[in-house]
Coordinates of C-alpha atoms in Angstrom, one line a residue:
M15 CA -0.3 -0.1 -0.4
V16 CA 1.3 3.2 -1.2
K17 CA 2.4 5.4 2.1
D18 CA 0.6 9.0 2.0
S19 CA 4.4 10.3 2.1
E20 CA 5.5 8.2 -1.2
I21 CA 2.5 10.0 -3.1
S22 CA 4.3 12.7 -4.9
N23 CA 7.0 9.0 -5.8
L24 CA 3.9 7.0 -7.3
F25 CA 4.9 7.9 -11.2
L26 CA 6.9 10.0 -13.3
P27 CA 6.5 12.9 -16.3
V28 CA 4.7 12.0 -19.1
G29 CA 5.5 13.5 -23.1
L30 CA 3.1 15.5 -25.1
G31 CA 2.3 13.4 -27.7
R32 CA 0.6 10.1 -25.8
A33 CA 0.2 11.3 -22.2
S34 CA -2.5 9.3 -22.3
E35 CA -1.3 5.5 -23.5
E36 CA 2.2 6.4 -21.1
I37 CA 0.1 7.1 -17.3
V38 CA -2.1 3.9 -18.3
L39 CA 1.0 1.6 -18.5
Q40 CA 2.3 3.6 -15.8
I41 CA -0.3 3.0 -13.3
E42 CA -1.0 -1.1 -14.9
A43 CA 2.3 -1.3 -13.9
A44 CA 2.1 0.2 -10.3
I45 CA -1.0 -2.5 -9.5
M46 CA 0.6 -5.3 -11.6
D47 CA 4.1 -5.0 -9.1
G48 CA 2.6 -4.0 -6.0
R49 CA 2.9 -0.8 -5.4
L50 CA -1.1 0.3 -5.4
A51 CA -3.4 -2.7 -3.7
P52 CA -6.8 -4.3 -4.7
G53 CA -9.3 -1.8 -2.9
E54 CA -6.6 1.6 -3.0
R55 CA -7.4 4.9 -3.9
L56 CA -4.8 6.2 -6.6
P57 CA -4.2 9.8 -5.5
S58 CA -6.0 12.6 -6.3
E59 CA -6.6 14.6 -10.1
R60 CA -4.9 17.0 -9.0
D61 CA -2.0 15.5 -7.3
M62 CA -1.8 13.0 -10.5
Q63 CA -1.5 16.1 -12.7
N64 CA 1.0 17.7 -10.9
Q65 CA 3.2 14.4 -10.8
F66 CA 2.4 13.3 -15.1
G67 CA 2.7 16.7 -15.1
T68 CA -0.2 16.7 -17.6
G69 CA -4.2 17.5 -17.8
R70 CA -6.9 16.9 -16.7
G71 CA -8.4 15.5 -19.4
V72 CA -5.7 13.1 -20.3
I73 CA -5.6 11.5 -16.2
R74 CA -9.6 11.6 -17.0
E75 CA -9.4 9.9 -20.5
A76 CA -6.1 6.7 -18.6
I77 CA -9.1 6.5 -15.9
K78 CA -11.5 6.2 -18.1
T79 CA -9.4 3.9 -20.3
L80 CA -8.5 1.5 -16.7
K81 CA -12.4 1.1 -15.8
Q82 CA -12.5 0.0 -19.4
K83 CA -10.3 -2.5 -18.4
G84 CA -11.5 -4.1 -15.6
L85 CA -8.7 -2.8 -13.2
L86 CA -9.6 1.0 -12.2
E87 CA -13.6 1.3 -10.1
V88 CA -14.6 5.5 -9.6
K89 CA -16.8 5.4 -6.5
K90 CA -18.9 8.9 -5.8
G91 CA -19.5 11.0 -2.8
A92 CA -17.1 12.2 0.1
K93 CA -14.7 8.7 -0.1
G94 CA -15.0 8.9 -3.6
G95 CA -12.2 8.5 -6.9
A96 CA -10.5 5.8 -8.7
Y97 CA -9.8 3.4 -6.9
V98 CA -8.1 -0.6 -7.7
K99 CA -10.8 -2.7 -8.8
E100 CA -9.6 -6.1 -7.0
L101 CA -11.2 -8.8 -9.3
D102 CA -12.4 -11.8 -9.1
V103 CA -13.6 -15.2 -10.8
S104 CA -16.8 -13.5 -12.7
N105 CA -14.9 -10.8 -13.5
V106 CA -12.1 -13.6 -15.4
S107 CA -15.0 -15.3 -16.6
E108 CA -17.2 -13.0 -18.5
S109 CA -13.5 -12.0 -19.6
L110 CA -12.6 -15.1 -20.9
T111 CA -16.9 -15.3 -22.6
L112 CA -15.8 -12.6 -24.5
F113 CA -12.1 -13.7 -25.9
M114 CA -13.8 -16.6 -27.0
K115 CA -16.6 -15.4 -28.8
Q116 CA -14.3 -13.2 -30.3
H117 CA -11.6 -16.2 -30.8
P118 CA -13.6 -19.2 -31.3
V119 CA -12.1 -22.1 -31.7
E120 CA -13.2 -26.0 -33.3
P121 CA -15.0 -28.2 -30.7
E122 CA -12.6 -30.4 -30.7
K123 CA -9.6 -28.5 -29.0
L124 CA -12.3 -27.5 -26.7
I125 CA -13.3 -30.9 -25.6
E126 CA -9.7 -31.8 -25.1
F127 CA -9.0 -28.9 -22.8
R128 CA -11.4 -29.7 -20.5
E129 CA -10.7 -33.3 -20.5
S130 CA -7.2 -32.8 -19.8
I131 CA -8.5 -30.6 -16.8
D132 CA -11.1 -33.0 -16.3
R133 CA -8.4 -36.0 -15.3
T134 CA -6.3 -34.1 -13.3
I135 CA -9.2 -32.8 -10.8
T136 CA -11.1 -35.8 -10.9
E137 CA -8.0 -37.6 -9.2
L138 CA -6.9 -34.8 -6.9
A139 CA -10.1 -35.2 -5.8
I140 CA -10.9 -38.0 -5.2
A141 CA -7.8 -37.9 -3.2
R142 CA -8.4 -34.8 -1.3
G143 CA -12.1 -33.8 -1.3
S144 CA -13.7 -35.6 2.6
K145 CA -16.5 -37.9 3.1
E146 CA -19.2 -35.3 2.5
E147 CA -18.4 -32.9 -0.4
K148 CA -17.9 -37.1 -2.2
E149 CA -21.1 -37.7 -0.8
E150 CA -23.1 -34.6 -1.6
L151 CA -21.7 -34.8 -5.3
F152 CA -23.0 -37.9 -6.0
N153 CA -26.1 -37.1 -4.9
G154 CA -25.9 -33.6 -7.0
A155 CA -25.5 -36.1 -10.0
V156 CA -28.5 -38.1 -8.8
R157 CA -30.4 -34.9 -8.9
F158 CA -28.8 -34.7 -12.4
E159 CA -29.8 -37.1 -13.8
K160 CA -33.7 -36.9 -12.6
I161 CA -33.7 -33.4 -14.1
L162 CA -32.8 -34.6 -17.6
C163 CA -35.2 -37.8 -17.5
A164 CA -38.0 -35.7 -17.0
E165 CA -41.0 -36.1 -19.3
N166 CA -40.3 -32.3 -19.6
P167 CA -36.6 -31.4 -19.0
D168 CA -35.8 -28.1 -17.7
L169 CA -32.8 -27.1 -19.4
V170 CA -31.3 -24.1 -18.0
Q171 CA -31.9 -26.0 -14.5
A172 CA -29.4 -28.9 -15.9
G173 CA -27.0 -26.3 -17.1
E174 CA -27.4 -24.6 -13.9
L175 CA -26.2 -28.2 -12.0
D176 CA -24.2 -28.8 -14.1
R177 CA -22.0 -26.5 -13.8
K178 CA -22.4 -26.2 -10.0
L179 CA -21.3 -29.9 -9.7
N180 CA -18.7 -29.1 -11.6
I181 CA -17.0 -26.0 -9.6
M182 CA -18.2 -28.2 -6.8
L183 CA -15.8 -31.3 -8.3
A184 CA -12.8 -28.9 -9.0
G185 CA -13.5 -27.2 -5.1
M186 CA -12.2 -30.9 -3.8
A187 CA -9.2 -30.8 -5.2
K188 CA -8.2 -28.2 -2.9
N189 CA -5.8 -26.6 -5.6
P190 CA -6.9 -22.9 -6.0
L191 CA -5.9 -22.7 -9.2
L192 CA -7.9 -25.5 -11.0
E193 CA -10.3 -24.2 -9.2
W194 CA -10.6 -20.5 -10.3
V195 CA -10.1 -22.2 -14.1
M196 CA -13.2 -24.4 -13.8
H197 CA -15.3 -21.4 -12.3
A198 CA -14.0 -19.1 -15.6
V199 CA -14.0 -22.2 -17.4
Q200 CA -17.3 -23.3 -16.4
M201 CA -19.0 -19.2 -16.3
G202 CA -17.4 -18.7 -19.3
F203 CA -18.3 -21.5 -21.8
S204 CA -18.5 -26.1 -21.7
S205 CA -17.2 -27.5 -24.6
H206 CA -20.8 -27.9 -26.1
D207 CA -22.2 -29.2 -23.5
Y208 CA -25.6 -28.3 -24.7
A209 CA -25.8 -29.7 -27.9
L210 CA -25.6 -33.5 -25.3
Y211 CA -28.8 -32.0 -23.7
E212 CA -30.7 -31.1 -26.3
D213 CA -30.9 -34.8 -28.2
A214 CA -33.3 -37.1 -25.5
D215 CA -30.2 -40.2 -26.0
Y216 CA -27.8 -38.8 -25.2
R217 CA -29.3 -36.3 -22.4
R218 CA -29.6 -40.2 -20.8
K219 CA -26.5 -41.1 -21.4
A220 CA -25.0 -37.9 -19.5
G221 CA -27.0 -37.9 -16.4
A222 CA -26.4 -41.6 -15.8
N223 CA -22.9 -41.0 -16.7
W224 CA -22.7 -38.1 -13.7
I225 CA -23.6 -40.6 -11.5
E226 CA -20.9 -43.5 -12.5
T227 CA -18.4 -40.6 -12.1
A228 CA -19.6 -39.2 -8.8
R229 CA -20.5 -43.2 -7.5
A230 CA -16.5 -43.7 -8.5
I231 CA -15.0 -40.6 -6.8
R232 CA -16.9 -41.5 -3.8
N233 CA -16.0 -44.6 -3.4
G234 CA -12.3 -44.7 -4.0
E235 CA -12.4 -45.9 -7.2
P236 CA -10.2 -44.0 -9.3
I237 CA -9.5 -45.7 -12.5
R238 CA -13.6 -45.8 -12.6
A239 CA -13.7 -42.6 -12.0
L240 CA -11.2 -41.2 -14.7
A241 CA -13.1 -43.8 -17.1
F242 CA -16.1 -42.2 -17.1
S243 CA -14.9 -39.0 -17.0
S244 CA -13.5 -39.8 -20.4
H245 CA -16.6 -42.0 -21.5
H246 CA -18.6 -38.2 -21.0
Y247 CA -16.4 -37.1 -23.6
V248 CA -16.7 -39.7 -26.0
L249 CA -20.1 -39.0 -26.0
L250 CA -20.7 -35.3 -26.6
R251 CA -17.3 -36.2 -29.1
K252 CA -19.7 -38.4 -31.0
C253 CA -22.3 -35.7 -30.6
V254 CA -21.1 -32.9 -31.6
E255 CA -20.0 -34.8 -35.3
N256 CA -23.7 -37.2 -35.4
K257 CA -24.7 -33.1 -35.5
N258 CA -22.3 -31.3 -38.7
G259 CA -23.8 -35.3 -40.1
E260 CA -20.2 -36.7 -39.1
Q261 CA -19.4 -40.6 -37.9
G262 CA -19.1 -40.7 -34.0
H263 CA -17.0 -42.3 -32.0
Q264 CA -17.8 -46.1 -31.0
N265 CA -19.4 -46.5 -27.8
V266 CA -17.2 -48.3 -24.8
P267 CA -19.2 -51.1 -24.4
F268 CA -18.2 -51.6 -20.0
L269 CA -19.2 -48.8 -19.8
T270 CA -22.8 -49.6 -19.6
E271 CA -23.0 -51.2 -17.4
T272 CA -24.6 -49.8 -13.7
K273 CA -24.1 -50.6 -10.2
E274 CA -25.8 -50.5 -8.0
D275 CA -25.7 -48.6 -4.8

């Protein structure tokens, strides 16, 4: 955190040509290297005018740019001013969603990414998740299947529960980086999982597969859990390919077996 006595030394004067851009870069650098911490107020406009050696309009233009980038928030009132914004997972998710819309990738690349992340998360969840967490995951998977198997399934509700279960599973891995990534992935995009839920046959198989995955995790069976987790992506690839008029992959016979509680 910057002390009042250090404010006068926080920034350097800028040139006339691209003054606003230089101010943005200096403030970004101060945020990134910790000289300005989340929740901390920037110097007043007058102080920044003196430090940067420029006018109020240029300062306001730079602050507007930083606000659009999600690095600052502007508050009004007695304690108003420009504050360093504390980013959370929702900010990352929104940015990721926008980025994906602007830079779309082919479905296979997206599925491949999700599958590789899920394998790591599943293994860690089995090793680190508590008994209560594993039971909650299983019960959630049962609810998920019931929604999908209803006569007129609420696909919006199913999608929300599916995201919740994936984020819950990531939390069981007890690794904040994996949890943040999965949260961003689930809120931003979900590997075309909606394609499975729109088809009645795939919908039924996806619901049953979630139960078997959660059951294997609950029972501490990593090989079986990974097999069912992978089978989700077998179904997804086949479903996406069928929608595109291509030939799907072959089913995995042993994964069609059912197992009693």
